[in-house]
Short mmCIF file of C-alpha atoms in Angstrom, two decimals:
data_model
loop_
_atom_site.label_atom_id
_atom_site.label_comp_id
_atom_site.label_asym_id
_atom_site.label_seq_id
_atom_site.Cartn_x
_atom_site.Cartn_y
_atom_site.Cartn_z
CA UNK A 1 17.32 23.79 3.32
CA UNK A 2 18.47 23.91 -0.37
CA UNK A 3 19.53 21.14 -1.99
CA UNK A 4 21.85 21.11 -5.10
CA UNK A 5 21.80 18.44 -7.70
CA UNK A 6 23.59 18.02 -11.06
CA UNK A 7 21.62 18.07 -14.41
CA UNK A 8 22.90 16.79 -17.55
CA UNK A 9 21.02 17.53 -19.62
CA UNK A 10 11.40 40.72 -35.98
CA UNK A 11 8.91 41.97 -35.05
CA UNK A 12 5.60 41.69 -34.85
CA UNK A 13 4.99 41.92 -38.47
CA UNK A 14 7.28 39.13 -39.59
CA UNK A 15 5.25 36.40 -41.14
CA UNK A 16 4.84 33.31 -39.49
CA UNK A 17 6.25 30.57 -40.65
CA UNK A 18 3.51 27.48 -40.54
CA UNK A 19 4.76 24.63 -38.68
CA UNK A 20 1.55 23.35 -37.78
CA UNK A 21 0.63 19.38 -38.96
CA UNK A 22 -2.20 19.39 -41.79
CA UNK A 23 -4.59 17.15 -39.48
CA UNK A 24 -5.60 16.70 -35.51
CA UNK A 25 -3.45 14.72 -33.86
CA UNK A 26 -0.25 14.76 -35.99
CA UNK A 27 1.44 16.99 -33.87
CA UNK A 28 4.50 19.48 -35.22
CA UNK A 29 6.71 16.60 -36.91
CA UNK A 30 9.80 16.64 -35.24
CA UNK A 31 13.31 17.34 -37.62
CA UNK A 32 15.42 14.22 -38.29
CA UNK A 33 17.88 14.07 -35.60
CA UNK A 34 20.64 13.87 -38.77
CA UNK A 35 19.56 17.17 -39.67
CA UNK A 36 21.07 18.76 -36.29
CA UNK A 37 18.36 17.80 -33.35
CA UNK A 38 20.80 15.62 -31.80
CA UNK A 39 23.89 18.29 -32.19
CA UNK A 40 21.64 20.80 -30.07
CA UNK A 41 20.81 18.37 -27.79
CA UNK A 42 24.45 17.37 -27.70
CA UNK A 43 25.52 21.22 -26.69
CA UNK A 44 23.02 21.17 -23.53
CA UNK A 45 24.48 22.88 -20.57
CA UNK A 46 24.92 21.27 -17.15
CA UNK A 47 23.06 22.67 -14.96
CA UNK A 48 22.42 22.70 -11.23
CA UNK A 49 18.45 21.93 -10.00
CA UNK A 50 18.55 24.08 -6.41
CA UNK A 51 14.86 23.58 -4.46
CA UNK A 52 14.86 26.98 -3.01
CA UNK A 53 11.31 26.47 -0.92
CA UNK A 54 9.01 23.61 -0.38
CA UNK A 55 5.84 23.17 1.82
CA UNK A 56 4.22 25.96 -0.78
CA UNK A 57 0.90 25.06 -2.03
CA UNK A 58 0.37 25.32 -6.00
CA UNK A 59 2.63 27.57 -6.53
CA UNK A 60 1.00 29.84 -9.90
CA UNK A 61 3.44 32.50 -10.67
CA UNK A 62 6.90 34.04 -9.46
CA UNK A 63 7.89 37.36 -9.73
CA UNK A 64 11.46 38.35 -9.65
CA UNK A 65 11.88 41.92 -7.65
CA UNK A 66 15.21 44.28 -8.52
CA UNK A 67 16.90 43.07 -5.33
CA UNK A 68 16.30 39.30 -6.16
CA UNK A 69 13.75 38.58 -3.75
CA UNK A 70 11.42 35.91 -5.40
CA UNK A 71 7.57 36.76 -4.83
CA UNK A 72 5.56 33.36 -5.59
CA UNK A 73 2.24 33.48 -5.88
CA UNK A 74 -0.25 30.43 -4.83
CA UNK A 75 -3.84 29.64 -6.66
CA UNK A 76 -5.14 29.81 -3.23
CA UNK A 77 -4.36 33.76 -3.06
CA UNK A 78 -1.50 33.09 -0.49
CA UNK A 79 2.03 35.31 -1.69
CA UNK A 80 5.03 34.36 -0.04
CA UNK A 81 8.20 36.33 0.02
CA UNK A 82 11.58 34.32 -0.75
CA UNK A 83 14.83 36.28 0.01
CA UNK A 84 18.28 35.95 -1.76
CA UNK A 85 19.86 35.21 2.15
CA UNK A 86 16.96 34.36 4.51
CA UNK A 87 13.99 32.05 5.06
CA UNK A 88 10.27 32.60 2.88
CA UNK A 89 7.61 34.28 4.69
CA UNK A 90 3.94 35.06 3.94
CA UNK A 91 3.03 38.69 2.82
CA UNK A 92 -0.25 40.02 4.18
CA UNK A 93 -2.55 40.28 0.14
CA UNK A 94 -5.20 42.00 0.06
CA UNK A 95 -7.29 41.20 -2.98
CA UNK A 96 -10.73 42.34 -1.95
CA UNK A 97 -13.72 39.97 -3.15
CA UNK A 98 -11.10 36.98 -3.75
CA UNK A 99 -12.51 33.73 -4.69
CA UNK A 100 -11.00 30.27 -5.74
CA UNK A 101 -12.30 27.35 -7.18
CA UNK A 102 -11.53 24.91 -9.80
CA UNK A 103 -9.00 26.55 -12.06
CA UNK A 104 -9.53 29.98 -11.03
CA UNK A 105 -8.19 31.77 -8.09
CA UNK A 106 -4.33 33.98 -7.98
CA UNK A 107 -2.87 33.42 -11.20
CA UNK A 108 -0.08 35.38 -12.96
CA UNK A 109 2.25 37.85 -12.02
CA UNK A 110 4.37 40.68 -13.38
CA UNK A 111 6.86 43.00 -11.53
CA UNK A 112 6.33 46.57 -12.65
CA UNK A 113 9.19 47.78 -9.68
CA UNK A 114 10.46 47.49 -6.04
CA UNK A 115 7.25 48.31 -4.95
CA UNK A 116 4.52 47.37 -7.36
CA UNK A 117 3.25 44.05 -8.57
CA UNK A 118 0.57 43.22 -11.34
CA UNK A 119 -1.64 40.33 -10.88
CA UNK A 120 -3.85 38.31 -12.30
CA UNK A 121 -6.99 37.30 -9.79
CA UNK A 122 -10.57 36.30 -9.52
CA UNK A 123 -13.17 37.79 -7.41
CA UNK A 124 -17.00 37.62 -6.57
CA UNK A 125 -19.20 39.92 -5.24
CA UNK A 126 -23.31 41.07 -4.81
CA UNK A 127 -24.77 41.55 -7.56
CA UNK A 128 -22.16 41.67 -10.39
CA UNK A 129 -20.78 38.27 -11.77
CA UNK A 130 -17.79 36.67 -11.01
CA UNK A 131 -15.00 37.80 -13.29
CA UNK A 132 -10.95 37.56 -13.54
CA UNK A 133 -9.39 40.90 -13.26
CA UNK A 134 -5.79 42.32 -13.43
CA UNK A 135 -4.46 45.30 -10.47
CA UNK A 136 -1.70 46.61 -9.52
CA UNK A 137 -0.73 45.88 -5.99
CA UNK A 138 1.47 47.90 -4.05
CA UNK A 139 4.22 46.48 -1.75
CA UNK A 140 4.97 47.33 1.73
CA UNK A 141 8.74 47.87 1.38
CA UNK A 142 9.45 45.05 4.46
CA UNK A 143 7.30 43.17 2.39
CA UNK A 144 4.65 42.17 5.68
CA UNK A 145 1.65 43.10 3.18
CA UNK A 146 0.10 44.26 -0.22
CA UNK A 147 -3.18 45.64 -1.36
CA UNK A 148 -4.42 46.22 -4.61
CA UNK A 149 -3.94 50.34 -5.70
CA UNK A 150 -5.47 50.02 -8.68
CA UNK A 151 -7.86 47.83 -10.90
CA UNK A 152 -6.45 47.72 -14.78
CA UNK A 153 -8.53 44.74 -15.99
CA UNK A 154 -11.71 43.25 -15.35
CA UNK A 155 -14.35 41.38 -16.57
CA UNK A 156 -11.98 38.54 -17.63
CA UNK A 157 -14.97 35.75 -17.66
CA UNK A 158 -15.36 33.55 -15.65
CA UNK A 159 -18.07 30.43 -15.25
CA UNK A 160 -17.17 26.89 -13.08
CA UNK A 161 -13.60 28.32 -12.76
CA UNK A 162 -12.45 26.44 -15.68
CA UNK A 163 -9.96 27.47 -18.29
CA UNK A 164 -9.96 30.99 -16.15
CA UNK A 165 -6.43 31.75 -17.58
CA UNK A 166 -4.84 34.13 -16.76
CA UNK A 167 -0.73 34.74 -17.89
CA UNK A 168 1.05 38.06 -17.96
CA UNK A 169 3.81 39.32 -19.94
CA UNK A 170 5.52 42.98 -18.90
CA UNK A 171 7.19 44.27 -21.91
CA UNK A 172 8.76 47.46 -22.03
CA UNK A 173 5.21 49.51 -20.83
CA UNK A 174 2.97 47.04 -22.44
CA UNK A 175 1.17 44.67 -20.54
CA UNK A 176 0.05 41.38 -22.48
CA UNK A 177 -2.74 38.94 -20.81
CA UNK A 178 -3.57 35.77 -22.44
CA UNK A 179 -6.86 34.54 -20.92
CA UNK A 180 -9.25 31.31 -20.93
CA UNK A 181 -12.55 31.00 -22.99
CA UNK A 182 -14.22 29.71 -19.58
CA UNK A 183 -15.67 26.78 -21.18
CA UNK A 184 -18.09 29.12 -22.73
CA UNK A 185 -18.49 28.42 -26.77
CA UNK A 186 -19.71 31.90 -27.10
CA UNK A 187 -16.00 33.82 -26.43
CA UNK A 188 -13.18 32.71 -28.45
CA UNK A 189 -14.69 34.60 -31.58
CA UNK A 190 -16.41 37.18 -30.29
CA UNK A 191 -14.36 40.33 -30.02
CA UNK A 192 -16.30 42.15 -27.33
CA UNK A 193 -15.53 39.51 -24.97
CA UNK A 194 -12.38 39.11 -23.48
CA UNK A 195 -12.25 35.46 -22.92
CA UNK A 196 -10.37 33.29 -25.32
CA UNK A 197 -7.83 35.93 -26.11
CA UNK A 198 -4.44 37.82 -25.90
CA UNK A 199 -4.85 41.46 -24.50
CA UNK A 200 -2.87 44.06 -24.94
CA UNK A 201 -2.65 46.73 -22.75
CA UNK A 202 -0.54 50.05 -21.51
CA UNK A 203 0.30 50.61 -17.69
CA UNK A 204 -3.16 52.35 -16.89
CA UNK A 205 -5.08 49.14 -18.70
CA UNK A 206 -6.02 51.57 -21.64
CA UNK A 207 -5.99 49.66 -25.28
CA UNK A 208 -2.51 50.38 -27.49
CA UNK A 209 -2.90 53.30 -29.76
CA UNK A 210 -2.18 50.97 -32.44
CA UNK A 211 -4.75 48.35 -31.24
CA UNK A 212 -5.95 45.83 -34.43
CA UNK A 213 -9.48 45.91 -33.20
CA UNK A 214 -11.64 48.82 -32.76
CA UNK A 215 -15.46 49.15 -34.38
CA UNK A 216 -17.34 46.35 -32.80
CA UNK A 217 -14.66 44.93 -31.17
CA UNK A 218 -12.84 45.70 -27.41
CA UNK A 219 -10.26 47.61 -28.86
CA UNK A 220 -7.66 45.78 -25.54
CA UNK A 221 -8.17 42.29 -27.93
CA UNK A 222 -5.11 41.65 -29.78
CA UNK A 223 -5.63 38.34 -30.98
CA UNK A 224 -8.90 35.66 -30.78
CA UNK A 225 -9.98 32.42 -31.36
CA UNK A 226 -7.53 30.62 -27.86
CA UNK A 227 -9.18 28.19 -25.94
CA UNK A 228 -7.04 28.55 -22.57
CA UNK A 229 -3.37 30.74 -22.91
CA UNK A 230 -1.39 29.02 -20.30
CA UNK A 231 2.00 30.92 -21.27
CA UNK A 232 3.69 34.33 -23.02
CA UNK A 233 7.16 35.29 -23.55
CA UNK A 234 8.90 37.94 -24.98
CA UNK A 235 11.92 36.88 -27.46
CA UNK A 236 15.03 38.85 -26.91
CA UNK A 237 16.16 40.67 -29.66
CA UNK A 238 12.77 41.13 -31.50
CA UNK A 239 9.12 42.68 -30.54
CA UNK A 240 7.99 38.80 -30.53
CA UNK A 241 5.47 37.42 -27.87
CA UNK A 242 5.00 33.78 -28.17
CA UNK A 243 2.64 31.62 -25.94
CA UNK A 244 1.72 27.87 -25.08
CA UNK A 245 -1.75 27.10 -24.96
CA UNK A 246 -3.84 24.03 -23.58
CA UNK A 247 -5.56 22.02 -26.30
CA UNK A 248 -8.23 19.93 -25.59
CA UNK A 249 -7.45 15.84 -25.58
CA UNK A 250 -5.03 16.59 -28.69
CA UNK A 251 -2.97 19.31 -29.90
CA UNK A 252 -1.10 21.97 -27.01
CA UNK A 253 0.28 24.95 -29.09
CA UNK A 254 2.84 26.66 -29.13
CA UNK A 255 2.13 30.26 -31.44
CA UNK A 256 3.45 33.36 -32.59
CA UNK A 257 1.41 36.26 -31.69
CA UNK A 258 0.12 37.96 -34.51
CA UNK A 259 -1.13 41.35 -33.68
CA UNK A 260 -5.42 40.82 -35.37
CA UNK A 261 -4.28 37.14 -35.28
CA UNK A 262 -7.51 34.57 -34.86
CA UNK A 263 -6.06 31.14 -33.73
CA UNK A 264 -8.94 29.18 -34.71
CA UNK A 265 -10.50 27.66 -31.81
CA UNK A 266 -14.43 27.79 -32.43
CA UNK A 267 -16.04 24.65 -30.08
CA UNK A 268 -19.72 26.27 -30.34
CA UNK A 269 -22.43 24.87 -30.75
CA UNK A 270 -22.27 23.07 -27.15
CA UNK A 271 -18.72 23.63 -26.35
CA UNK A 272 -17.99 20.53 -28.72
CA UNK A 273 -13.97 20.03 -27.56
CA UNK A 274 -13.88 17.40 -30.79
CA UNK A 275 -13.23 20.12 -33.06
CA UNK A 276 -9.65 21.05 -33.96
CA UNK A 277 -7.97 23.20 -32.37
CA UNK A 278 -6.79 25.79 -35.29
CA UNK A 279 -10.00 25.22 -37.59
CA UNK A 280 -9.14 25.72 -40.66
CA UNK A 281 -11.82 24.58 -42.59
CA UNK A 282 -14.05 27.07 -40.48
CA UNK A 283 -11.14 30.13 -40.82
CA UNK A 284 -9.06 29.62 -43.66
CA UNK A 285 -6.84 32.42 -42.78
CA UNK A 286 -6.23 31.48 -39.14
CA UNK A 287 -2.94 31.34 -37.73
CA UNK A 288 -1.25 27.66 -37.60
CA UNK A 289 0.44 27.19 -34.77
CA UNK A 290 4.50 26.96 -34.83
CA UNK A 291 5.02 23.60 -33.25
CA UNK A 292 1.81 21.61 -31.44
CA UNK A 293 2.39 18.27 -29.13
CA UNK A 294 -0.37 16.05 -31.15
CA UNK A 295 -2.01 13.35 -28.97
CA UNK A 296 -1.54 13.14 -26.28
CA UNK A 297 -1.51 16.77 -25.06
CA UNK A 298 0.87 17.22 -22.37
CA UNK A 299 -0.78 20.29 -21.12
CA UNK A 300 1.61 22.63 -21.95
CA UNK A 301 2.13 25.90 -19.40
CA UNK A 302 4.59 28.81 -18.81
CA UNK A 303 7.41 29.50 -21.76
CA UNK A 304 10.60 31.73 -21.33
CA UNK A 305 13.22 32.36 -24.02
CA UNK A 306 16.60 31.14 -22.26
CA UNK A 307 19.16 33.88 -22.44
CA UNK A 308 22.93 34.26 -21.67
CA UNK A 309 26.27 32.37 -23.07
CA UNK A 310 25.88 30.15 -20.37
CA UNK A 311 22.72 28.56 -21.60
CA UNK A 312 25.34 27.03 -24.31
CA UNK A 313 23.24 25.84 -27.14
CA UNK A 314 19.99 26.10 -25.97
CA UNK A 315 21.01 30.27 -25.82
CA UNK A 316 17.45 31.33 -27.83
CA UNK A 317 15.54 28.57 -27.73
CA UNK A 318 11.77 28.28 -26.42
CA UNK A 319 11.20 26.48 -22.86
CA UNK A 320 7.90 25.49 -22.22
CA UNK A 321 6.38 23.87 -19.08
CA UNK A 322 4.37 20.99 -18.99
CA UNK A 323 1.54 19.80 -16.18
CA UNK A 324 0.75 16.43 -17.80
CA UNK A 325 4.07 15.73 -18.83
CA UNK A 326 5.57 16.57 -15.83
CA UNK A 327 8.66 17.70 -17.35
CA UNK A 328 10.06 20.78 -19.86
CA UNK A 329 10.47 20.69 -23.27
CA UNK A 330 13.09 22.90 -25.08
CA UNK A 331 12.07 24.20 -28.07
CA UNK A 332 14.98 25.18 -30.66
CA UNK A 333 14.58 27.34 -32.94
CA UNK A 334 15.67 29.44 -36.62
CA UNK A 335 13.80 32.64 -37.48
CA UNK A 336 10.47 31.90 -37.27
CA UNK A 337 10.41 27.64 -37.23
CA UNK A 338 10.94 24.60 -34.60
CA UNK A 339 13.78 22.69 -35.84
CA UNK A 340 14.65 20.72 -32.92
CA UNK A 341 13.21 19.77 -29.49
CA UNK A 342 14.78 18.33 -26.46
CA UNK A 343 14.05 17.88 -22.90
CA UNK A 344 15.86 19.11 -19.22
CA UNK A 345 16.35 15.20 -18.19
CA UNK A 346 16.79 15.69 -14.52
CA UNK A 347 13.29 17.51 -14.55
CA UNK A 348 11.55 15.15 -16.77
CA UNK A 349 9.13 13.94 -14.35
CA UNK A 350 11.43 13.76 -11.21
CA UNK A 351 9.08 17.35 -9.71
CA UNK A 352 5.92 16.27 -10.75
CA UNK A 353 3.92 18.52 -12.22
CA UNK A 354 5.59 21.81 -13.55
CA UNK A 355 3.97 24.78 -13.75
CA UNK A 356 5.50 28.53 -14.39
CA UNK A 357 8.54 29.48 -15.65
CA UNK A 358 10.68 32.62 -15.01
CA UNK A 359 14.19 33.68 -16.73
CA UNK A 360 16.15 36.23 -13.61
CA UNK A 361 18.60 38.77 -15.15
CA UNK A 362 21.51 36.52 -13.92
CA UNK A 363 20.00 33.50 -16.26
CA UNK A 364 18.95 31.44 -13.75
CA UNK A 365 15.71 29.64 -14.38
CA UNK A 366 13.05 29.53 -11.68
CA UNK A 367 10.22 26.51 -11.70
CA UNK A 368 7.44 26.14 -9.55
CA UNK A 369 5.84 22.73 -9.45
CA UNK A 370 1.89 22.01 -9.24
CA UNK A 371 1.27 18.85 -7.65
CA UNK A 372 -1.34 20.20 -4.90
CA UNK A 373 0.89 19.39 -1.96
CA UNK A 374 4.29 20.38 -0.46
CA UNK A 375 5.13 22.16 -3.82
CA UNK A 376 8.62 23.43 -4.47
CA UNK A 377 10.27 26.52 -5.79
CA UNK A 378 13.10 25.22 -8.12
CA UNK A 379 16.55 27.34 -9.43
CA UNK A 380 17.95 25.65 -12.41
CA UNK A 381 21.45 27.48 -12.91
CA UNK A 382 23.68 26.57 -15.87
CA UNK A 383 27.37 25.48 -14.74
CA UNK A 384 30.06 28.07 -15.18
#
């Protein structure tokens, strides 16, 4: 059954406007709602909140497919098929050496076409570690079962499962993964490992041509120094990525990807989580982060750019998920800086937990919550 309810509610080589606060804990100081916060937040659309599934078991990524069908993918490895006009059923994945545990397990998502899928998964097997890897799956056109066709990524660490990532971003041929740092001290800075970073890919999961990284370095790193990328999207209009990032008790980002970027997270020696997040007494030239929560974190997760007319004034602006704060923040924005934040008030905390967000061609906004039990699959549709 779905349920309606009302809701009132430049490229890459542009330089980044700093937005960050000058110490730990201040957070991105928030405009003066007399300087326009409270116009944008004035201008928010109504919207309808439509719970398209329930019963679903944390829910990590949806995919939209051409013909609207939603494919949502659970940490457990579980992918269930959601229809425009019938009810969800379980497709048959086949991800061979799957494991789960902790934070790892099926993570994100990306529709390449009809009948191909990209995801993000762990796996262990004899006598290699465990490691989080990225295939293409192929669909079944009924959609009764998928297998992977091809391995793009791997060796993605992985250690206790934590911080195991893993977000996708499709855009236009490349293929961006932000990834965790495992809880290991030893990969945010270290450019042969793929932990702690943004990746940057084509469709075969060879490095750009124009990769920032090559001697001494995996030449698929695009930027360093993240401690666990929880979220990428691509801003319309521009060659943009942006992504939301978990700090540690202070301090969720949100950043502008900066192709050779290093974002400053260094916890060595013995993964001390004290240290700031963007360290810029360690690297001076590390990039700030636009906009950052302060303390407390409210562990910040998927981000899509709203799009369409309908979307009123938030049309542009950043949302960004939030676990801990059970709830989504809207981000607005000019050029490069956060002038103005808000909040969806019907989903600020009435879900729970809140975990991926994804933008449909029609505008509609699909949320998956990530509360462990009877998770939903939410539409969030702005009124005509």
């Amino acid at each position: 059954m779905r349920h309606i309810r009302p809701v009132l509610a430049t490229s890459f080589a542009a330089l980044l406007v700093a937005c960050a606060p000058d110490a730990p804990g201040a957070g991105t100081p928030a405009p003066d709602p007399a300087a326009g916060v409270s116009d944008q937040a004035a201008t928010a659309p109504e919207l309808d909140v439509e719970v398209v599934a329930d019963r679903l078991t944390l829910p990590w990524d949806v995919g939209l497919l051409p013909d609207g069908t939603a494919l949502v993918g659970e940490r457990g490895g579980r992918l269930v098929a959601i229809p425009q006009d019938g009810p969800p059923r379980e497709v048959a994945l086949d991800l061979p050496g799957f494991f789960t545990g902790s934070e790892a397990g099926l993570m994100g998502l990306a529709v390449e076409d009809e009948g191909s899928l990209l995801a993000c998964y762990a796996t262990e097997s004899a006598g290699r570690p465990r490691d989080v890897r990225v295939a293409r799956v192929a669909l079944v056109e009924d959609l009764t079962s998928a297998a992977v066709e091809e391995v793009l990524v791997e060796g993605m660490p992985i250690t206790s499962g934590r911080h195991s990532g893993c977000r996708l971003l499709l855009v236009d041929g490349t293929l961006y993964v932000g990834t965790g740092d495992a809880a290991d001290e030893s990969t945010p800075q270290a450019l042969d490992s793929l932990g702690g970073k943004v990746l940057a890919v084509n469709l075969a999961g060879e490095p750009l041509p124009d990769a920032p990284f090559v001697e001494g370095a995996d030449p698929r790193v695009f930027t360093y120094g993240h401690r666990n990328v929880q979220g990428l999207a691509a801003r319309p209009g521009t060659e943009q990525v942006w992504s939301a990032e978990h700090g540690p008790d202070v301090d969720d980002e949100v950043n502008l990807v900066v192709p050779g970027g290093n974002y400053g997270w260094d916890p060595g020696p013995g993964y001390d989580e004290r240290v700031p997040m963007t360290d810029l007494d360690t690297f001076p030239d590390a990039v700030e982060a636009v906009w950052s929560t302060g303390r407390p974190t409210r562990a910040l997760a998927g981000a899509v750019f709203l799009q369409g007319s309908a979307w009123g004034g938030w049309e542009g602006a950043l949302a960004v998920a939030e676990l801990k704060g059970s709830g989504i923040t809207v981000l607005m924005l000019e050029g490069d800086a956060v002038v103005g934040e808000t909040r969806i008030a019907e989903l600020d905390g009435d879900h729970g937990r809140l975990r991926s967000l994804t933008l449909a061609d029609d505008g509609a906004l699909w949320v998956t919550t990530s509360n462990g039990e009877d998770d939903q699959l939410l539409r969030v549709t702005p009124r005509p």
